[in-house]
Amino acid sequence: MTLTLLTAGGCSKTSSKSISFKPGTYTSTQQGLAGNFDVAVTFSDHAIDSINVGANNETKMVGSEALRILPDRIIKNQSLNVDVVSGATTTSNAVIAGVKDCVEQAQGNLDALSSVPLTTAIYENYANLPREADVIVVGGGLAGITAAISAKQNGSNVILLEEKEYLGGNSALSTGVTLLGGGTSIQKAAGIQDDPDSFNKWILENSDNQKDPVQTGWIAYHSQELIDWFAKMGVNFDKKVNVTDESPVNRAHNITPNMATAITSLRDYMESIGVDVRYSTKAESIITNAAGEVTGVNATNFSGDPVKYTGKKIILATGGFGENIDMVAKNWGAEYGTLVYGGAKGMDGALLNNAVALGAATVDMDKPHIDATLEISRGITITTNLLRDCGGVLIRQSTGQRFTDEQASHSEVAAAKMRELGDQYYYEIFDNNAFTTTTATTTKAKSYINMGIATKYDSIDQMAIGLGVDANALKQTLEEFNSEVRGETKDRFGRQGFYKELAAPYYVMKVSNGVACTIGGLKTNEKMQVVNTNGKPIPNLYAIGEITGGYLVHYVAGDSLARSAISGMLLGIELKAN
Ligand SMILES: Cc1cc2nc3c(=O)[nH]c(=O)nc-3n(C[C@H](O)[C@H](O)[C@H](O)COP(=O)(O)OP(=O)(O)OC[C@H]3O[C@@H](n4cnc5c(N)ncnc54)[C@H](O)[C@@H]3O)c2cc1C
């Protein structure tokens, strides 16, 4: 028997299965990545009419995207034959399990629903859309989005290819220390005296002149331009400018309320001005013509079919290679081959390797960059801002003692010390200071609690029992730390940055070494063109963001987002001139 099903949008769909339900609304509570949420499904006699997901704390621009995409897909297809949304597995599984539970409550036939093929297709309209543009941007993180917007604003038509079903990459997961700059209007309003030349001088010297001066110049002399440009697109910064690793002047401008919200605003703006975004489209390789000019990319679409996108200029913005741990070990040394990656899915370095195969040069590939604060049960990189801006500390699991200056060199010193000491894991302790520093830090700290990875303890004794460390040792560690904060004793590890006394309640996470951001990548020139090993530009090939090298060495908080955003903005302008 053939049954006509009504979709939520009112258009009819035909299924070959007879599926019926006991009409009504049913609810199922499911465990997501950051706590429980309700899935409420309304059925009529022969259709799933609506799916509503209740209040939740799922990660913005990751889990939140599964909550947006999956209910719509299930309803449009009247099918439970749906896959998880890539990169958001836990949340996706919770939604699917919730709908299945409701189907059972409504006495529907789960097997039948699970075998309905996805006939409405997902992104089927792409087949009728152009695959050629002035500019093809590959990768929809901060670098790709800013480049696409700027190129469009400067007169190019633009297609942006993103392998996932949502934008943001690692940019959306970051805390949002997004702009380093000197002499900005925000610093001025906060009473901070600074100027672009001083900033440029400091950032170069701080890196022992290892950062590419062309790239430091982009950031030093265009940060105000970025602030003004972002404001027009609804992206704003905190009034407070924070300390930045070793900087003598407060220079860390924080996106508010957080990066995921900023990415949503930029995405909406980008789509409103007509940038053509193709989701679930993974670029596989770069296409060149007989003259060696880059003309496009070979990609794979949602159904796994090959598609070609061609353009006059191709911009690679596919992020770092941290997820490809073999590549990490090959470039940094075999001893790094056991590091856990704590960032977004899909950062496999494939396009970087492909460009190298075409003759592209690389820079800083052998320079490791490891984090001290990878949460070990979930593999999530914990923001270093909890140590730097919120006064958190790290202790050894074996002794309950501190072992390092937690803040030094963006926690790289701590990471190296951890490797040397060799404890299986370490504890990161923070307190209520985390909720009063910046909006972004507050959001992050709360999300760690919601995810169940930060455990609250009301006293040192309780914490000692929970962590399995000696209570006297832990008391001594915290008493010593607090007396150092009060200036009664000197910090024996030389910690200098912001810190306040730690007080109950305490929040604790199990952490170890991990990789979140890679600092080496393609070599580019002042026009952001990818150059070959002879220093000559590869015609029509550009690269920006974490796929490029030259700047992130001697990493300072905010380095990467600042470079991604500013280089994206400048590249759009640059392409107009060409
Ligand atoms: C937890 C965490 C916190 C961080 N906090 C900060 C911070 O506070 N400040 C800071 O400056 N930096 C921070 N970083 C680093 C920073 O987020 C990244 O270095 C930066 O966002 C890189 O931007 P991007 O646009 O180059 O790449 P991404 O934002 O990673 O975007 C790359 C995009 O390309 C897509 N893609 C990849 N391959 C393909 C392909 N073949 N085809 C199509 N699409 C593809 C990806 O899906 C992704 O959407 C943090 C990183 C992590 C993991």
XYZ file of C-alpha atoms and ligand atoms in Angstrom:
631
model
C 0.000 0.000 0.000
C 1.240 3.493 -0.781
C 0.728 6.111 1.853
C 0.817 9.843 1.413
C 2.582 11.534 4.250
C 2.318 15.202 5.096
C 5.508 17.003 5.938
C 5.586 19.786 8.500
C 5.773 22.288 5.696
C 2.497 20.959 4.281
C 3.921 19.497 1.064
C 3.101 15.895 0.450
C 5.523 13.014 0.304
C 4.987 9.463 -0.733
C 6.210 6.445 1.165
C 5.895 2.835 0.082
C 5.444 1.733 3.701
C 2.290 1.892 5.717
C 3.200 3.767 8.849
C 0.730 4.833 11.486
C 0.942 6.385 14.932
C -1.249 6.925 17.940
C -1.718 10.708 17.505
C -0.456 13.008 20.225
C 2.694 14.585 21.599
C 5.244 12.380 23.339
C 8.409 13.387 25.167
C 11.722 11.662 25.734
C 14.616 12.913 27.866
C 18.043 12.241 26.408
C 21.625 12.763 27.477
C 23.471 15.168 25.188
C 27.081 16.304 25.365
C 26.293 18.949 27.976
C 23.516 17.433 30.059
C 19.981 16.225 29.443
C 17.414 17.730 27.110
C 13.851 16.874 26.133
C 12.787 15.823 22.653
C 9.028 16.298 22.123
C 7.473 14.753 19.013
C 3.940 15.356 17.762
C 2.328 12.686 15.573
C -0.862 12.632 13.541
C -2.325 9.335 12.242
C 0.310 8.800 9.585
C 2.975 11.442 10.027
C 5.570 12.944 12.291
C 4.270 16.509 12.440
C 6.829 18.287 14.573
C 9.934 17.724 16.657
C 10.838 20.199 19.370
C 14.025 20.111 21.360
C 13.794 21.671 24.834
C 16.259 23.851 26.736
C 19.811 22.568 26.430
C 23.463 23.503 26.788
C 24.821 21.791 23.674
C 27.931 23.394 22.160
C 27.013 26.385 20.040
C 27.751 26.013 16.324
C 28.392 22.279 16.796
C 25.734 20.401 18.811
C 23.313 23.291 18.286
C 23.635 22.682 14.549
C 22.607 19.025 14.925
C 19.548 20.247 16.845
C 18.727 22.583 13.952
C 19.414 20.167 11.098
C 18.171 16.736 12.229
C 14.537 17.439 13.232
C 14.026 19.206 9.916
C 15.577 16.325 8.002
C 13.518 13.671 9.803
C 10.277 15.566 9.166
C 10.970 16.407 5.538
C 11.764 12.784 4.765
C 9.378 11.194 7.294
C 12.284 8.893 7.911
C 14.563 7.815 10.699
C 17.104 6.617 8.190
C 19.237 9.648 9.072
C 22.908 9.841 9.851
C 24.559 11.831 12.608
C 25.646 15.347 11.715
C 29.391 15.157 11.216
C 31.354 16.563 14.157
C 28.263 16.550 16.421
C 27.861 12.819 17.042
C 26.748 12.833 20.684
C 24.066 15.474 20.216
C 22.879 13.860 16.973
C 22.560 10.464 18.629
C 20.576 12.010 21.482
C 18.097 13.605 19.034
C 17.711 10.391 17.021
C 17.301 8.295 20.198
C 14.713 10.776 21.500
C 12.640 10.615 18.315
C 12.879 6.815 18.245
C 11.689 6.635 21.859
C 8.717 8.880 20.998
C 7.902 6.739 17.938
C 7.748 3.701 20.193
C 5.540 5.551 22.672
C 3.239 6.451 19.756
C 3.223 2.786 18.713
C 4.859 3.555 15.386
C 6.854 1.012 13.433
C 10.519 1.857 14.039
C 11.869 -0.641 11.531
C 9.661 0.744 8.793
C 10.603 4.348 9.576
C 14.268 3.477 9.670
C 14.139 1.979 6.202
C 12.440 4.912 4.451
C 15.042 6.214 2.015
C 15.992 9.887 2.217
C 14.331 10.993 -0.938
C 14.074 14.676 -0.325
C 17.124 15.353 -0.643
C 19.542 16.901 1.241
C 21.171 19.710 -0.692
C 19.672 18.318 -3.918
C 19.254 21.872 -5.198
C 23.031 22.172 -5.416
C 22.890 20.144 -8.627
C 21.139 23.082 -10.299
C 23.374 25.807 -8.921
C 26.497 27.185 -10.570
C 29.823 25.556 -9.842
C 31.887 28.400 -11.165
C 32.640 31.761 -9.545
C 35.229 34.514 -9.497
C 36.398 33.262 -6.135
C 36.133 29.784 -4.615
C 36.817 29.759 -0.870
C 37.547 26.334 0.609
C 36.734 26.074 4.338
C 34.185 27.981 6.385
C 36.020 28.911 9.590
C 36.792 32.498 10.527
C 39.406 32.889 7.772
C 37.143 31.500 5.039
C 34.062 33.424 6.152
C 35.858 36.773 6.410
C 37.537 36.242 3.029
C 34.224 35.315 1.399
C 32.437 38.363 2.835
C 35.236 40.738 1.945
C 35.630 39.354 -1.587
C 31.887 39.675 -2.150
C 31.842 43.223 -0.774
C 34.696 44.054 -3.110
C 32.873 42.963 -6.217
C 33.636 39.265 -6.719
C 31.017 36.576 -6.873
C 31.930 33.904 -4.365
C 31.221 30.257 -3.624
C 32.319 28.945 -0.226
C 32.767 25.170 0.124
C 32.428 23.657 3.593
C 32.822 19.964 4.272
C 30.496 19.976 7.279
C 26.833 20.862 7.422
C 27.657 23.979 9.410
C 30.328 26.633 9.518
C 32.828 27.601 12.179
C 35.580 24.962 12.384
C 37.928 25.510 15.298
C 37.073 29.198 15.237
C 33.637 28.453 16.688
C 35.158 26.331 19.465
C 37.614 28.993 20.530
C 37.164 31.245 23.500
C 37.174 34.328 21.359
C 40.343 36.112 22.327
C 40.131 37.377 18.863
C 42.052 40.432 18.316
C 45.455 41.538 19.275
C 46.119 45.090 18.458
C 47.731 48.272 19.545
C 46.079 51.661 19.757
C 42.505 50.532 19.214
C 39.469 52.594 20.156
C 38.572 49.891 22.689
C 41.940 50.184 24.421
C 41.611 53.964 24.410
C 38.157 53.806 25.998
C 39.580 51.475 28.653
C 42.353 53.984 29.397
C 45.112 51.817 27.891
C 47.877 53.726 26.125
C 49.108 51.854 23.066
C 49.751 52.307 19.359
C 50.257 50.072 16.290
C 54.036 50.629 16.090
C 54.580 49.626 19.730
C 52.414 46.568 19.243
C 54.268 45.553 16.089
C 57.646 46.015 17.753
C 56.583 43.983 20.791
C 55.041 41.071 18.898
C 58.125 40.724 16.703
C 60.558 40.943 19.607
C 58.464 38.582 21.719
C 58.834 35.971 18.974
C 62.615 36.514 18.756
C 61.824 37.911 15.318
C 60.559 34.535 14.185
C 57.142 35.801 13.209
C 56.838 36.990 9.613
C 56.931 40.819 9.779
C 54.505 41.046 6.857
C 51.926 39.167 8.891
C 52.576 41.032 12.146
C 52.031 44.205 10.105
C 48.592 42.989 8.975
C 47.561 42.675 12.592
C 49.285 45.743 13.993
C 47.996 48.146 11.352
C 44.544 46.749 10.567
C 43.075 45.786 13.936
C 40.978 48.955 14.212
C 39.694 48.339 10.681
C 38.592 44.854 11.781
C 36.814 46.212 14.868
C 34.867 48.700 12.720
C 34.137 46.122 9.983
C 32.933 43.527 12.494
C 30.695 46.082 14.244
C 28.850 46.691 10.946
C 28.105 42.945 10.798
C 26.876 42.762 14.396
C 30.064 41.372 15.943
C 31.329 43.245 18.980
C 34.092 43.157 21.555
C 34.083 43.392 25.346
C 34.900 46.818 26.765
C 37.547 45.140 28.890
C 40.916 44.451 27.226
C 42.811 41.643 28.929
C 46.451 40.853 29.492
C 48.057 38.855 26.674
C 50.606 36.268 27.687
C 53.895 38.189 28.134
C 52.646 41.542 26.792
C 53.440 44.512 29.040
C 50.253 46.230 27.811
C 46.731 44.755 27.847
C 46.052 43.838 24.213
C 43.664 40.862 24.189
C 40.318 42.034 22.834
C 37.556 39.523 23.489
C 34.624 38.839 21.227
C 31.388 39.108 23.157
C 29.326 37.162 24.066
C 31.372 34.376 22.433
C 32.901 33.220 19.162
C 30.091 30.814 18.259
C 27.596 33.692 18.364
C 29.969 35.832 16.309
C 30.254 33.090 13.679
C 26.449 32.899 13.525
C 26.240 36.670 12.921
C 28.934 36.517 10.236
C 27.254 33.521 8.572
C 23.900 35.316 8.463
C 25.500 38.465 7.105
C 27.464 36.485 4.512
C 24.363 34.686 3.269
C 22.398 37.962 3.230
C 24.855 39.545 0.787
C 24.705 36.569 -1.550
C 27.794 34.493 -0.869
C 26.861 31.055 -2.107
C 27.660 28.488 0.608
C 27.797 24.783 -0.318
C 27.622 22.652 2.803
C 28.709 19.029 3.002
C 31.084 19.651 0.126
C 34.588 18.446 0.814
C 37.385 19.668 -1.419
C 39.647 16.747 -2.210
C 42.296 18.179 -4.507
C 43.399 21.286 -6.346
C 42.930 21.428 -10.132
C 45.597 22.949 -12.347
C 45.749 23.501 -16.110
C 48.573 22.684 -18.484
C 50.229 26.029 -17.679
C 50.342 25.148 -13.987
C 47.648 27.687 -13.099
C 45.145 26.738 -10.423
C 41.633 26.658 -11.845
C 39.502 24.963 -9.209
C 39.056 22.055 -6.844
C 37.746 18.527 -7.114
C 35.250 17.941 -4.334
C 32.869 15.321 -2.967
C 29.254 16.262 -2.340
C 26.838 15.089 0.362
C 25.992 11.913 -1.518
C 29.635 11.075 -1.992
C 29.589 11.998 -5.683
C 32.497 13.852 -7.268
C 31.895 17.511 -8.230
C 34.192 20.140 -9.693
C 34.226 23.803 -8.671
C 36.139 26.245 -10.821
C 37.114 29.865 -10.288
C 39.534 32.621 -11.192
C 40.989 32.634 -7.681
C 41.028 29.734 -5.223
C 41.446 30.453 -1.512
C 42.464 27.650 0.843
C 41.147 28.234 4.383
C 40.808 24.682 5.667
C 42.441 25.191 9.078
C 45.243 23.238 10.752
C 46.308 19.586 10.653
C 46.037 18.685 14.376
C 43.555 15.869 13.793
C 46.031 14.078 11.530
C 48.228 12.717 14.284
C 50.480 10.877 11.802
C 51.226 14.195 10.152
C 51.857 15.728 13.593
C 54.320 12.954 14.440
C 55.992 13.149 11.018
C 56.609 16.876 11.320
C 57.125 17.349 15.069
C 58.786 14.039 15.921
C 57.619 10.521 16.731
C 57.339 11.370 20.454
C 54.320 13.564 19.634
C 52.485 10.676 17.992
C 50.494 9.904 21.145
C 49.024 13.398 21.590
C 45.256 13.620 21.614
C 43.653 16.200 19.323
C 41.162 18.488 21.056
C 39.565 20.509 18.271
C 36.882 20.323 15.584
C 36.636 17.336 13.242
C 38.037 17.469 9.739
C 41.367 19.210 10.335
C 43.356 16.599 8.484
C 45.811 18.730 6.511
C 44.682 17.091 3.248
C 44.597 20.295 1.186
C 47.897 21.451 2.658
C 49.497 18.175 1.540
C 47.842 18.482 -1.829
C 49.253 21.995 -2.314
C 52.700 20.706 -1.318
C 52.375 17.987 -3.946
C 51.837 20.802 -6.488
C 55.101 22.406 -5.398
C 53.937 24.739 -2.587
C 56.496 25.676 0.047
C 55.808 25.356 3.774
C 57.126 27.140 6.833
C 57.403 26.248 10.549
C 56.081 22.732 9.933
C 58.581 21.260 12.392
C 57.584 23.610 15.227
C 55.419 21.817 17.821
C 52.667 23.599 19.687
C 51.138 21.602 22.506
C 48.518 22.561 25.021
C 48.657 21.700 28.703
C 44.930 21.597 29.143
C 43.348 18.815 27.132
C 40.475 17.388 29.216
C 41.189 13.708 29.102
C 37.790 12.021 29.365
C 36.269 13.852 26.383
C 39.343 15.096 24.503
C 38.280 18.738 24.695
C 40.839 21.528 24.725
C 40.125 23.662 27.780
C 40.681 27.347 27.233
C 44.020 28.581 28.570
C 42.129 31.705 29.681
C 41.077 29.805 32.807
C 44.734 29.791 33.798
C 45.689 33.194 32.478
C 42.665 35.406 33.005
C 40.928 33.560 35.807
C 43.829 32.541 38.015
C 43.486 28.752 37.681
C 46.289 26.390 38.710
C 47.601 22.992 37.622
C 48.608 20.298 40.115
C 50.099 16.815 39.822
C 47.755 13.921 40.332
C 50.540 11.984 42.057
C 51.507 14.594 44.672
C 48.795 17.271 44.780
C 51.487 19.906 44.159
C 51.898 22.656 41.588
C 54.786 22.089 39.206
C 55.052 25.059 36.826
C 54.226 28.652 35.896
C 50.825 27.740 34.474
C 50.576 30.844 32.320
C 54.005 30.965 30.703
C 54.047 31.005 26.896
C 50.392 30.165 26.499
C 50.790 27.119 28.782
C 53.491 25.632 26.519
C 55.945 25.649 29.448
C 53.440 23.673 31.537
C 52.863 21.258 28.665
C 56.595 20.568 28.338
C 56.907 20.051 32.101
C 54.000 17.611 32.080
C 55.701 15.518 29.444
C 58.888 15.520 31.483
C 57.150 14.531 34.754
C 55.112 11.838 33.062
C 52.054 11.703 35.358
C 49.140 9.990 33.670
C 47.100 13.170 34.100
C 47.023 16.447 36.032
C 44.292 18.485 37.685
C 43.275 21.978 36.647
C 41.613 23.864 39.515
C 39.618 27.065 39.099
C 37.120 28.913 41.245
C 34.378 31.525 41.004
C 36.827 34.030 39.457
C 36.053 32.210 36.209
C 32.562 33.658 36.279
C 33.598 37.284 36.646
C 36.364 37.734 34.079
C 34.849 37.931 30.595
C 31.537 36.805 29.159
C 33.379 34.309 26.977
C 35.268 32.757 29.899
C 32.077 32.559 31.921
C 30.339 30.726 29.068
C 33.244 28.297 28.736
C 33.495 27.570 32.486
C 29.750 26.963 32.684
C 29.871 24.673 29.669
C 32.579 22.540 31.331
C 30.340 22.181 34.386
C 27.304 21.354 32.219
C 29.296 18.744 30.316
C 30.116 17.109 33.640
C 33.882 17.462 33.116
C 34.412 20.068 35.862
C 33.525 18.758 39.313
C 32.590 21.147 42.103
C 34.028 20.741 45.591
C 32.958 22.857 48.570
C 36.127 22.342 50.604
C 39.746 21.271 50.242
C 39.047 18.098 52.243
C 36.190 17.147 49.943
C 38.367 17.918 46.903
C 41.244 15.797 48.243
C 38.917 12.811 48.635
C 37.426 13.344 45.158
C 40.848 13.628 43.514
C 42.469 10.885 45.563
C 45.344 13.128 46.687
C 46.714 13.696 50.163
C 44.595 16.364 51.921
C 47.554 17.935 53.740
C 49.569 18.217 50.533
C 46.637 19.854 48.756
C 46.065 22.287 51.644
C 49.723 23.228 51.602
C 49.671 23.746 47.829
C 46.717 26.115 47.979
C 47.955 27.939 51.112
C 51.335 28.516 49.447
C 49.664 29.716 46.276
C 47.415 32.150 48.134
C 50.307 33.534 50.173
C 52.189 34.105 46.896
C 49.173 35.927 45.509
C 49.103 38.121 48.629
C 52.759 38.898 47.984
C 53.939 37.319 51.248
C 56.125 34.855 49.382
C 57.518 34.729 45.880
C 56.048 32.289 43.380
C 58.764 29.678 43.057
C 57.783 29.033 39.424
C 57.972 32.735 38.530
C 54.283 33.200 37.793
C 53.621 36.874 37.218
C 50.352 37.399 35.371
C 46.905 37.918 36.796
C 46.097 35.765 39.752
C 43.833 35.950 42.737
C 43.572 33.812 45.818
C 41.755 30.575 45.163
C 38.758 29.986 47.407
C 35.982 27.402 47.759
C 33.983 26.304 45.942
C 36.629 24.783 43.670
C 36.051 23.279 40.227
C 38.424 20.598 38.983
C 39.116 18.955 35.616
C 41.473 16.104 34.691
C 43.847 17.391 32.041
C 46.911 16.391 30.093
C 48.811 17.350 26.937
C 47.036 17.714 23.654
C 47.078 19.447 20.321
C 44.481 22.045 19.346
C 46.162 24.399 16.905
C 49.083 23.776 14.554
C 51.436 26.603 13.754
C 53.217 25.535 10.574
C 51.674 25.525 7.126
C 51.771 26.875 3.601
C 54.170 29.677 2.839
C 52.457 32.772 1.500
C 53.641 36.190 0.311
C 52.422 39.708 1.110
C 49.429 39.181 -1.221
C 48.521 35.898 0.530
C 49.445 33.955 -2.602
C 50.812 30.482 -1.960
C 54.428 30.406 -3.096
C 56.415 27.495 -4.430
C 59.781 26.337 -3.175
C 61.450 28.944 -5.420
C 59.438 31.735 -3.791
C 57.254 32.254 -6.890
C 53.462 32.493 -6.477
C 51.460 29.493 -7.684
C 49.072 31.257 -10.079
C 45.578 31.874 -8.646
C 46.209 29.993 -5.388
C 45.793 31.859 -2.090
C 45.809 30.644 1.522
C 44.836 32.199 4.846
C 44.327 31.154 8.466
C 45.707 28.106 10.230
C 46.579 26.318 6.982
C 49.381 28.872 6.592
C 52.642 29.178 8.505
C 54.889 32.070 9.363
C 52.940 33.780 12.110
C 51.805 31.476 14.918
C 55.306 30.559 16.058
C 55.844 31.811 19.644
C 52.105 31.676 20.047
C 50.383 34.456 21.944
C 46.713 34.219 22.979
C 44.559 35.675 20.228
C 47.239 35.242 17.560
C 45.325 32.811 15.434
C 41.859 34.345 15.370
C 43.340 37.801 14.794
C 45.331 36.574 11.829
C 42.441 34.539 10.374
C 40.012 37.461 10.559
C 42.335 40.234 9.425
C 43.919 38.283 6.588
C 40.443 37.256 5.367
C 39.329 40.883 5.395
C 42.481 42.055 3.597
C 42.451 39.284 1.005
C 39.002 40.279 -0.251
C 40.342 43.792 -0.809
C 43.524 42.455 -2.404
C 41.560 40.383 -4.928
C 39.716 43.495 -6.086
C 43.025 44.994 -7.101
C 43.858 41.924 -9.209
C 39.324 24.810 21.878
C 40.108 25.826 21.117
C 40.207 27.123 21.631
C 40.902 28.103 20.915
N 40.934 29.392 21.416
C 41.543 30.361 20.701
C 41.513 31.733 21.132
O 40.891 32.084 22.140
N 42.170 32.653 20.371
C 42.846 32.314 19.220
O 43.413 33.189 18.575
N 42.857 31.042 18.770
C 42.216 30.065 19.466
N 42.227 28.764 18.988
C 42.830 28.490 17.671
C 41.899 29.028 16.586
O 40.558 28.722 16.920
C 42.186 28.470 15.195
O 43.548 28.435 14.955
C 41.491 29.331 14.131
O 40.120 29.356 14.424
C 41.723 28.841 12.729
O 40.811 29.495 11.867
P 40.655 28.975 10.367
O 39.531 29.740 9.777
O 41.964 28.975 9.710
O 40.245 27.443 10.538
P 38.950 26.797 11.172
O 38.170 27.750 11.979
O 39.383 25.554 11.855
O 38.056 26.466 9.892
C 38.449 25.553 8.902
C 37.190 25.104 8.168
O 37.539 24.386 7.006
C 36.701 23.251 6.875
N 37.405 22.269 6.058
C 38.511 21.554 6.386
N 38.898 20.784 5.358
C 38.017 21.022 4.349
C 37.894 20.523 3.006
N 38.761 19.642 2.507
N 36.860 20.980 2.239
C 35.954 21.880 2.727
N 36.036 22.371 3.998
C 37.060 21.965 4.794
C 36.462 22.830 8.307
O 35.331 21.999 8.438
C 36.308 24.181 8.998
O 34.984 24.638 8.976
C 41.533 27.767 19.685
C 41.433 26.458 19.172
C 40.716 25.496 19.874
C 40.592 24.106 19.297
